[in-house]
Coordinates of C-alpha atoms in Angstrom, one line a residue:
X911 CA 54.1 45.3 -200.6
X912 CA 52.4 46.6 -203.9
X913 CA 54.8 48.5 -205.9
X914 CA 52.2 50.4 -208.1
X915 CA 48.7 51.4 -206.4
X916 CA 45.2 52.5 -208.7
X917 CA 43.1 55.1 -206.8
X918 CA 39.6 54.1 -208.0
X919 CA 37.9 57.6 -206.9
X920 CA 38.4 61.1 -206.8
X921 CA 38.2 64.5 -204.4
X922 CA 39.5 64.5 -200.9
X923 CA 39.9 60.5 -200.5
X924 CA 41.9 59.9 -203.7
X925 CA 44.1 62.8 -202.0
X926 CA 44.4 61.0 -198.8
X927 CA 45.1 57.4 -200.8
X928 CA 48.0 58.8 -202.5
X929 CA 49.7 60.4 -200.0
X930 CA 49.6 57.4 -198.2
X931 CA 51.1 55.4 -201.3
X932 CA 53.9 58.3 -201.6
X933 CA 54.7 58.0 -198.2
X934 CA 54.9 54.0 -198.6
X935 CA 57.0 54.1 -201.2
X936 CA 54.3 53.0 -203.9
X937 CA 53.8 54.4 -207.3
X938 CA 50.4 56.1 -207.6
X939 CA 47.9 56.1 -210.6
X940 CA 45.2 58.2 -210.4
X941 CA 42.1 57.8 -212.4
X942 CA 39.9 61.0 -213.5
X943 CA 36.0 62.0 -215.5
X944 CA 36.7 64.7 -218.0
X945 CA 35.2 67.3 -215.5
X946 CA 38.2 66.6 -213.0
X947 CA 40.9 66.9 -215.1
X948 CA 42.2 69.4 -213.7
X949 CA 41.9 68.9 -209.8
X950 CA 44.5 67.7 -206.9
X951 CA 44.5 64.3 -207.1
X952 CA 45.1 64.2 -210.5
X953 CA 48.4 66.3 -210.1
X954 CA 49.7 64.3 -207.0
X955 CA 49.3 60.6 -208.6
X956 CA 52.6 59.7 -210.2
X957 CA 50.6 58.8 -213.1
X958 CA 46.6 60.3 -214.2
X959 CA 44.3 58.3 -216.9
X960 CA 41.1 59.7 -218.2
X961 CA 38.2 56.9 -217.7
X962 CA 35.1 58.8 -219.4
X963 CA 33.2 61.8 -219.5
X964 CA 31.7 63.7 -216.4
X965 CA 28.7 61.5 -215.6
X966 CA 29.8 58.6 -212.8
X967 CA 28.1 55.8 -214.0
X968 CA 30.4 56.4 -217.5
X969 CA 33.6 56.9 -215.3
X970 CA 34.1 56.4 -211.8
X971 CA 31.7 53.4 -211.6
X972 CA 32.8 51.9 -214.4
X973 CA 34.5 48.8 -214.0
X974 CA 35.8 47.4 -217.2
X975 CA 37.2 51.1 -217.7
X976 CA 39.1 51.4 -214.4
X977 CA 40.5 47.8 -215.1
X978 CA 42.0 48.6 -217.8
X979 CA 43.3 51.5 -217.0
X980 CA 45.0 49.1 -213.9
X981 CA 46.4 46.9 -216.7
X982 CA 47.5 49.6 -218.8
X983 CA 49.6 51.1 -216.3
X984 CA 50.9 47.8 -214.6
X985 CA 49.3 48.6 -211.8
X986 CA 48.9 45.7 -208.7
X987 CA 46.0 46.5 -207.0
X988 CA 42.9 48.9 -206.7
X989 CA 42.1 51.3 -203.3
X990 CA 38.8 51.8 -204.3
X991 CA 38.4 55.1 -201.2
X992 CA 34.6 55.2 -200.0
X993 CA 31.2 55.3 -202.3
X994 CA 31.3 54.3 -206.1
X995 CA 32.5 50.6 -205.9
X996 CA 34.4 50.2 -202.5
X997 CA 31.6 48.0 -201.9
X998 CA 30.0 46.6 -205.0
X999 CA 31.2 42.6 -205.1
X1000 CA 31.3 42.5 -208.9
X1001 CA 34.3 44.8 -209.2
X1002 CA 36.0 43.4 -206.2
X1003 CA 35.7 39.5 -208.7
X1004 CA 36.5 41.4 -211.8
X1005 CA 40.2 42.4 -210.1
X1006 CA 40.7 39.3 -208.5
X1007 CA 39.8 37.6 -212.4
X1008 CA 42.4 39.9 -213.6
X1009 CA 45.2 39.5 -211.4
X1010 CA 44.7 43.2 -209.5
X1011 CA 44.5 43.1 -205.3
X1012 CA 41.4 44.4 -204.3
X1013 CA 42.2 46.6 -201.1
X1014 CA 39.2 45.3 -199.2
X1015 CA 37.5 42.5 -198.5
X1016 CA 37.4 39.5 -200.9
X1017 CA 34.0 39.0 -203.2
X1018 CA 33.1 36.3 -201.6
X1019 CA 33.0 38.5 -198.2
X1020 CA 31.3 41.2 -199.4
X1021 CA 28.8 38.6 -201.1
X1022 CA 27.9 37.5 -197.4
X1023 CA 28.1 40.7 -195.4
X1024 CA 26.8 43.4 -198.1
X1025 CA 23.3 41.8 -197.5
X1026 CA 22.7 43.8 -194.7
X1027 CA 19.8 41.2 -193.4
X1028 CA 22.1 38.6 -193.7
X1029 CA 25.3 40.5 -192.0
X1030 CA 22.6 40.8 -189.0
X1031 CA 22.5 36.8 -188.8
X1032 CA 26.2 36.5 -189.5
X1033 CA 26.9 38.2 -186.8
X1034 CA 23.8 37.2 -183.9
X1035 CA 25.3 34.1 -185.0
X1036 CA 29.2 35.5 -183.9
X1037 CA 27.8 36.7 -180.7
X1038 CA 26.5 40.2 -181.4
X1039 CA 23.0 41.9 -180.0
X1040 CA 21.2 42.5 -183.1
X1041 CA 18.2 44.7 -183.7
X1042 CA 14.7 42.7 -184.9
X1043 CA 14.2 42.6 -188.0
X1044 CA 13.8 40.3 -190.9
X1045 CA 15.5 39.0 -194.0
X1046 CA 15.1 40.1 -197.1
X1047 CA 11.3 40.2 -197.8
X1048 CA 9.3 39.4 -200.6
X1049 CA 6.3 41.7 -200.7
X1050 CA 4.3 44.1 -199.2
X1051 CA 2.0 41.2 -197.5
X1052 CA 5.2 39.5 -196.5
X1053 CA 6.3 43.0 -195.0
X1054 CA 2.6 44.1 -193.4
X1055 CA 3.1 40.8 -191.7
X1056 CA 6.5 41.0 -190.4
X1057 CA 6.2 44.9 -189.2
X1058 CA 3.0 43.2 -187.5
X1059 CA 5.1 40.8 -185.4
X1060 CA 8.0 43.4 -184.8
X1061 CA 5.9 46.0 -183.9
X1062 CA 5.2 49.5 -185.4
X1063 CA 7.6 51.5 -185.3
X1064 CA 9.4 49.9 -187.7
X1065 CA 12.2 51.0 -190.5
X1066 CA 11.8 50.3 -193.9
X1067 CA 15.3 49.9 -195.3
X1068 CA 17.0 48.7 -198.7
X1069 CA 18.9 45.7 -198.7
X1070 CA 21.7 47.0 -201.0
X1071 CA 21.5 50.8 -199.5
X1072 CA 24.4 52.9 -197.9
X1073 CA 25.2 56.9 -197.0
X1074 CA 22.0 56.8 -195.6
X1075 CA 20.0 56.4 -198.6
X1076 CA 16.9 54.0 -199.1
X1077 CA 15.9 54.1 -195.4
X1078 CA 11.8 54.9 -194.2
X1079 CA 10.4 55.3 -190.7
X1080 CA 7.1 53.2 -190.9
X1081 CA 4.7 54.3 -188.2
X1082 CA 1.7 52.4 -189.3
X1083 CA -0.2 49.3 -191.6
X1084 CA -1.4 51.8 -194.1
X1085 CA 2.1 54.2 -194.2
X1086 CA 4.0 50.9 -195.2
X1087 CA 1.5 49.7 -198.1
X1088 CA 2.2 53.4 -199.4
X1089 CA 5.3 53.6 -198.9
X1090 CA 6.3 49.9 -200.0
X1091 CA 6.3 50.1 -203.8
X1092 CA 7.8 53.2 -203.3
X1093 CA 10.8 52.1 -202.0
X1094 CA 11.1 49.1 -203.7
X1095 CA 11.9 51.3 -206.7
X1096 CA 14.0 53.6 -205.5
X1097 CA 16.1 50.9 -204.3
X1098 CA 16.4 49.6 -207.7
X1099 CA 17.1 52.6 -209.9
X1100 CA 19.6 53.8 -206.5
X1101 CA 21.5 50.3 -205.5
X1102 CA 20.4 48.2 -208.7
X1103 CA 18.8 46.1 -206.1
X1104 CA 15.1 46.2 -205.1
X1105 CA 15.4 44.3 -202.0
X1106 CA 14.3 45.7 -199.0
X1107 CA 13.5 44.5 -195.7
X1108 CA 12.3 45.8 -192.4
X1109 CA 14.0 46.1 -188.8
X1110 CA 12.9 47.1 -185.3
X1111 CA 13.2 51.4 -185.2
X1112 CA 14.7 52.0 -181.9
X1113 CA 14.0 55.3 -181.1
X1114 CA 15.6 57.8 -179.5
X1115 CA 19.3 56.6 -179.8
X1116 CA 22.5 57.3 -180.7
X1117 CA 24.4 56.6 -183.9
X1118 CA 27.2 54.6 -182.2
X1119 CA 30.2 52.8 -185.1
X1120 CA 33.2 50.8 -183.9
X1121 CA 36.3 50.9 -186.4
X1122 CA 38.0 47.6 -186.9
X1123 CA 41.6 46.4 -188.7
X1124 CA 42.1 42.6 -188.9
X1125 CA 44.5 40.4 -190.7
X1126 CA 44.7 37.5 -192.1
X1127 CA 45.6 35.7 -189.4
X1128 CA 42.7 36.4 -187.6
X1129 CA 44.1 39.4 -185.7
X1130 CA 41.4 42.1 -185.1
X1131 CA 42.7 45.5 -183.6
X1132 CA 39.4 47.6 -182.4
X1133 CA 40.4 51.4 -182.2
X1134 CA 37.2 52.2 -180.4
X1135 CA 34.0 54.1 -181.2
X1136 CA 33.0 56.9 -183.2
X1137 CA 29.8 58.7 -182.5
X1138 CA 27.6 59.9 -185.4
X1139 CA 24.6 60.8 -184.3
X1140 CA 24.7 64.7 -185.8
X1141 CA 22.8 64.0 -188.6
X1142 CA 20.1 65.3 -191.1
X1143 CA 18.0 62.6 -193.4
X1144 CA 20.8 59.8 -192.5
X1145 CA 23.9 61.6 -193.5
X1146 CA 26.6 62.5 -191.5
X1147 CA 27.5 66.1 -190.5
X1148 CA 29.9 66.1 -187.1
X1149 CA 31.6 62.8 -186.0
X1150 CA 33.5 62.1 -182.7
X1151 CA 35.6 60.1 -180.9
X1152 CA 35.7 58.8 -178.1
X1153 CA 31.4 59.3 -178.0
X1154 CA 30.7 61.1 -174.7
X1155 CA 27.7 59.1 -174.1
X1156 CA 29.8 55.6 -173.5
X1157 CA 31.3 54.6 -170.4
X1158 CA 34.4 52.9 -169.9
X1159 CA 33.4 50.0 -168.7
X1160 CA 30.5 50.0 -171.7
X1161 CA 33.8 51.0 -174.1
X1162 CA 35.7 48.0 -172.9
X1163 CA 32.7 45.8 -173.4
X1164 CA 32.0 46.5 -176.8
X1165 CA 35.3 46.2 -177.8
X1166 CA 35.4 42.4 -176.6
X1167 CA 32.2 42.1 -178.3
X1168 CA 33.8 42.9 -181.7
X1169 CA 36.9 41.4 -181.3
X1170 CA 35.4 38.3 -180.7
X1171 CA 32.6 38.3 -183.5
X1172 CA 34.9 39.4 -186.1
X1173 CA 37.5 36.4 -186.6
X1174 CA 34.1 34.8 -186.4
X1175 CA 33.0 35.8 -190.3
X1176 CA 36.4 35.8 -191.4
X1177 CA 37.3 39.3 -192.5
X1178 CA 40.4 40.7 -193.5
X1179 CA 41.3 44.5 -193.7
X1180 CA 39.3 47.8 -192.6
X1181 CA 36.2 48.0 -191.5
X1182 CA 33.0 49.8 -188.9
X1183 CA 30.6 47.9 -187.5
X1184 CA 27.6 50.2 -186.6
X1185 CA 25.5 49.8 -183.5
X1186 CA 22.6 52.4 -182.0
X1187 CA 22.9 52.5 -178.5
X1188 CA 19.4 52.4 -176.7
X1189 CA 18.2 54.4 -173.7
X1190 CA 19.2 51.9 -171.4
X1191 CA 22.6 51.7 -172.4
X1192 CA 22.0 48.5 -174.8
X1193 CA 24.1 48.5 -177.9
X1194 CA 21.8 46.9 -181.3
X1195 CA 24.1 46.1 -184.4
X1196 CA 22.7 47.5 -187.8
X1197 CA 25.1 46.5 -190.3
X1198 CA 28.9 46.4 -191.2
X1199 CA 30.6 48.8 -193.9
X1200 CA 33.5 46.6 -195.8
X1201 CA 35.6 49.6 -196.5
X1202 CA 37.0 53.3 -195.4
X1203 CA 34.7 55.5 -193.5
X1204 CA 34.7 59.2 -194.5
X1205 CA 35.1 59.5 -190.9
X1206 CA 37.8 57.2 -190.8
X1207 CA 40.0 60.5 -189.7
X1208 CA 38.7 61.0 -186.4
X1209 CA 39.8 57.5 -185.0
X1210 CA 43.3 58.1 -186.8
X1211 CA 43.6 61.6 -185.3
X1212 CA 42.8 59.9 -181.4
X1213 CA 44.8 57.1 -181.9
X1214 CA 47.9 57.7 -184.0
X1215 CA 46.9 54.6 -186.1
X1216 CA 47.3 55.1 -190.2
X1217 CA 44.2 53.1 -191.4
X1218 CA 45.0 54.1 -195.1
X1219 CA 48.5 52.1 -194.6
X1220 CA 46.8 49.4 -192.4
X1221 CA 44.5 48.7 -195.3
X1222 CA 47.0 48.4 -197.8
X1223 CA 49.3 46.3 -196.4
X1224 CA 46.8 44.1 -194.6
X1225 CA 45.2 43.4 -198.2
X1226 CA 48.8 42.7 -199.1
X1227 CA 49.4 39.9 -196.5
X1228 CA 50.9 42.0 -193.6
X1229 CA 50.2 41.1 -190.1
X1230 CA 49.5 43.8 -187.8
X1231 CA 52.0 44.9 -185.6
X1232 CA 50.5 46.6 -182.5
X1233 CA 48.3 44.8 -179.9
X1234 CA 45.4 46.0 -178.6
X1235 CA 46.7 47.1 -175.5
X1236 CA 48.8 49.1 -177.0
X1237 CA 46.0 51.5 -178.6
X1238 CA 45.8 54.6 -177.0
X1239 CA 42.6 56.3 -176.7
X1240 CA 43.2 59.0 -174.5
X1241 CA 42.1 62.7 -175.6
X1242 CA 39.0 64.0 -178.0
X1243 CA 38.8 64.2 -181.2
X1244 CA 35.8 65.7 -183.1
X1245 CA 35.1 66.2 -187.2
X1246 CA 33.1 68.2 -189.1
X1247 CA 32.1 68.1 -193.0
X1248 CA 32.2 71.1 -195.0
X1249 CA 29.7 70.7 -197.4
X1250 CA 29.2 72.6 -201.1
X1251 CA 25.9 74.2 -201.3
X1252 CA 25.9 75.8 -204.8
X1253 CA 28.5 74.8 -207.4
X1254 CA 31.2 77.4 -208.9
X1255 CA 34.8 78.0 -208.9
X1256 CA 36.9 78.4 -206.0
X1257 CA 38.3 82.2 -205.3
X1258 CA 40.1 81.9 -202.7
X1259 CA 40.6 79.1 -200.1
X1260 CA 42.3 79.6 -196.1
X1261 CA 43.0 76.4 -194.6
X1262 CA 43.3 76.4 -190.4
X1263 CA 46.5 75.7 -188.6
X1264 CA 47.6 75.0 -185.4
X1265 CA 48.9 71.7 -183.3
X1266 CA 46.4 69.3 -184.3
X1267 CA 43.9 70.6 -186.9
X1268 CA 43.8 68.8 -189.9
X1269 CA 41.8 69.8 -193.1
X1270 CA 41.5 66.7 -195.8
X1271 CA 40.4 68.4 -198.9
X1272 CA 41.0 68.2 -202.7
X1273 CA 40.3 72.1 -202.5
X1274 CA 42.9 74.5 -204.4
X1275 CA 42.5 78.1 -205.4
X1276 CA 41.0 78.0 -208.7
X1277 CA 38.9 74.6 -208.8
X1278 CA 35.8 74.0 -210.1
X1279 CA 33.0 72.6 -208.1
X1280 CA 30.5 70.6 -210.3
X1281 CA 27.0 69.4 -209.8
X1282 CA 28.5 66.2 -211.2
X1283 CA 29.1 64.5 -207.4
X1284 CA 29.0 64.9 -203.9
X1285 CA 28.9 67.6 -202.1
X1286 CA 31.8 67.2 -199.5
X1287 CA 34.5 69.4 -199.5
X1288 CA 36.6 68.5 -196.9
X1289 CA 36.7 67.6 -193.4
X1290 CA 37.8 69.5 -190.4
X1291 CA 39.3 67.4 -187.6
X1292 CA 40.9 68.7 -184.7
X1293 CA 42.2 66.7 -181.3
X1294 CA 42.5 68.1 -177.7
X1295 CA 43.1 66.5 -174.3
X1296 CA 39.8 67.2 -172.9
X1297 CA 36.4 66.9 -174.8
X1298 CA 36.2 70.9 -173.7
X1299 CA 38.8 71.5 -175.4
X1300 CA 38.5 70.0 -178.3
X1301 CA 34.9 71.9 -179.0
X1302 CA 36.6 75.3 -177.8
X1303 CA 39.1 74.1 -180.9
X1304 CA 36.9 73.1 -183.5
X1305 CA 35.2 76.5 -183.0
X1306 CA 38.4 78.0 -183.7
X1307 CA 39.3 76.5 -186.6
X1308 CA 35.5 76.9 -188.3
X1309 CA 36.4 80.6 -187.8
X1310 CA 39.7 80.4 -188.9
X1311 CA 38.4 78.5 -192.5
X1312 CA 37.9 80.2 -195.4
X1313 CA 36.2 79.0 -199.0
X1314 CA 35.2 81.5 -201.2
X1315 CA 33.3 81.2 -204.5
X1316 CA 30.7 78.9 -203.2
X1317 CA 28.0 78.3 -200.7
X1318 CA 29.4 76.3 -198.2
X1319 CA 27.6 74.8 -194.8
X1320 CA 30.4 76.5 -192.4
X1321 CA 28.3 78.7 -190.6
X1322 CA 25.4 75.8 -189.7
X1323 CA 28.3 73.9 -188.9
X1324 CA 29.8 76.8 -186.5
X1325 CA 26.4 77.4 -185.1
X1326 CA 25.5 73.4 -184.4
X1327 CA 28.9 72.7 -182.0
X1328 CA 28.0 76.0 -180.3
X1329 CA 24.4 74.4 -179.4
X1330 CA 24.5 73.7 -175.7
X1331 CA 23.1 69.6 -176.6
X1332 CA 26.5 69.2 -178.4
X1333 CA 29.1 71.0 -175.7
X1334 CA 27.5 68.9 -172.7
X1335 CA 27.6 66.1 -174.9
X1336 CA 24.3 64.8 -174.9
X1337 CA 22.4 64.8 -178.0
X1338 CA 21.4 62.4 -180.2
X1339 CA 20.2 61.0 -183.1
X1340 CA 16.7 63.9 -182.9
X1341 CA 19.7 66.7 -183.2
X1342 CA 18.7 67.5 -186.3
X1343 CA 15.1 67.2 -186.2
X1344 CA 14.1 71.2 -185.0
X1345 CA 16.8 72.9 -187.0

């Protein structure tokens, strides 16, 4: 096992990282901008270095600064948490030329499957139903001609994108030449990486990700599905688990699906394969994230399964232990993320109790929310027996919460599990769309 563990991110992840460390028995470093100084994670690590001043692209995202800051303080590897560079292949090389574990996948992984065109043909090629699309294109005539043979409606996506950014729904020939050069920017001041390409829109559906752990030996544990389909311009707002609109039998399916493809491409440690699932009960794969989910809470919370820990010690050589029979998924378990809506300084904060609630937050009486980064807060996660339940719960606890100082999304949040689409469970990814 590592002995001394870099947290290459900040807010409620680097929180969640370091407990896991502390409760591992690994020393902790925590890295901060100038305008977190002063907040939780920096307080828990077992040692905090400054990296540069508020702006990310000067702290957070830079590489060469959070390298040394690993060499500095002896530190063996890098968690790099979600968002900044959990997935960017360049840092992943720079550890591994330095001597620091990456806790993810190796670069030469991510070089194959953060191509999201060409994680589609990886894995068609392992065995998985994959939506149409095409490869990374060169051109708008290259792209007029492609959406042509797929089919209008088609979506316009970045190559390099993620959190729901660089995404279009093309409905027409003269919408895409508009929206082309458009896009093709964006994607390069965003991503760094102009690329975009084009994929059957498969419409209406649901947001449907599968959360994997393998080893190095080839061992893939698949600790079901999440279902993501609350959402408003591609980002997430309420997550669940297991998704009331899969079957057993469709659950059991999908699971030998994945398990099979994965060993196929080779990867080690954490990861979600994302799917929509059609009308007719067909599952598409879109793409694969090659790190920790933001949601990654919900699958721990149904199935009693550390992922933080998993991830660690499976970038550290350890095989996993349980089987996949062995993985309970019995119960409900939904999530919701509290979102900043104005920035200011937190008066007074109430956190929900109770037998299984759960609040991950870097929130403490007296910290300062900047415009600096995003906008979550925290994320409420609470588990029942029954899906019934486990709304009547969440309710309960979105009451119960309190965040003063700032504009906060509570009451949306209160108001969109109460809708009668989300207690019968059957909504989808046009949630959103009316409210």
């Amino acid at each position: 096992m590592f002995t001394k563990i870099l947290i290459a991110n900040r807010g409620e992840i680097a929180v969640r990282i370091i407990r896991a460390c502390k409760e591992m028995g690994a020393a902790s470093v925590a890295v901060y901008s100038e305008a977190d100084r002063e907040t939780l994670h920096t307080a828990l690590a077992d040692e905090s270095i400054c990296i540069g001043p508020a702006s990310a692209s000067d702290s957070y995202l830079n590489a060469e600064r959070i390298i040394s800051a690993a060499l500095a303080t002896g530190a063996a590897a890098i968690h790099p948490g979600y968002g900044f560079l959990s997935e960017n292949r360049d840092f992943a090389e720079l550890c591994e030329k330095n001597g620091i574990a990456f806790i993810g996948p190796s670069a030469a992984t991510m070089k194959s499957l953060s191509d999201k065109a060409e994680s589609k043909k990886l894995m068609k090629e392992a065995g998985l139903p994959v939506i149409p699309g095409t490869e990374a294109l060169s051109g708008v005539e290259e792209a007029l001609k492609e959406a042509e043979d797929i089919g209008y409606p088609v979506m316009l996506k970045a190559r390099s994108g993620g959190g729901g950014r660089g995404i279009r729904v093309i409905h027409d020939r003269e919408e895409l030449q508009k929206a082309y050069a458009t896009a093709e920017a964006e994607s390069k001041a965003a991503f760094g990486d102009g690329a975009l390409y084009l994929e059957k829109y498969i419409y209406p559906a649901r947001h449907i990700e599968v959360q994997i752990l393998a080893d190095e030996s080839g061992q893939v544990l698949c600790l079901g599905e999440r279902d993501c389909s609350v959402q408003r311009r591609h980002q997430k707002l309420i997550e669940e688990s297991p998704s009331p609109a899969v079957s057993d039998a469709q659950r059991e399916g999908l699971i030998a699906l994945v398990r099979e493809a994965v060993p196929k491409i080779g990867y080690v440690g954490a990861g979600t394969l994302e799917f929509l699932l059609d009308p007719q009960g067909n599952f598409w794969f879109m793409e694969m994230n090659l790190r920790l989910q933001v949601e990654h809470g919900v699958t721990e919370m149904l199935t009693g399964v550390d992922l933080v820990k998993w991830q660690i010690r499976t970038a550290a050589g350890i095989a996993l232990k349980q089987k996949q029979e062995e993985i309970s998924m019995t119960g409900s378990c939904i999530e919701c993320r509290i979102n900043a809506r104005s920035t200011g300084k937190i008066t007074a904060l109430h956190i929900p109790g109770g037998p299984f609630v759960r609040f991950d937050t870097y929130l403490v009486q007296g910290v300062e929310i900047t415009p600096f980064y995003d906008s979550l807060l925290g994320k409420l996660i609470v588990y029942a027996g029954t899906r019934e339940e486990a709304v009547r719960k969440m309710k309960a606890a979105l009451c119960e919460l309190v965040i003063e100082g700032v504009e906060t999304n509570l009451e949306e949040q209160l108001a969109l599990v109460g809708e009668a689409e989300f207690s019968d469970g059957t909504y989808d990814l046009r949630f959103m769309e009316s409210r």
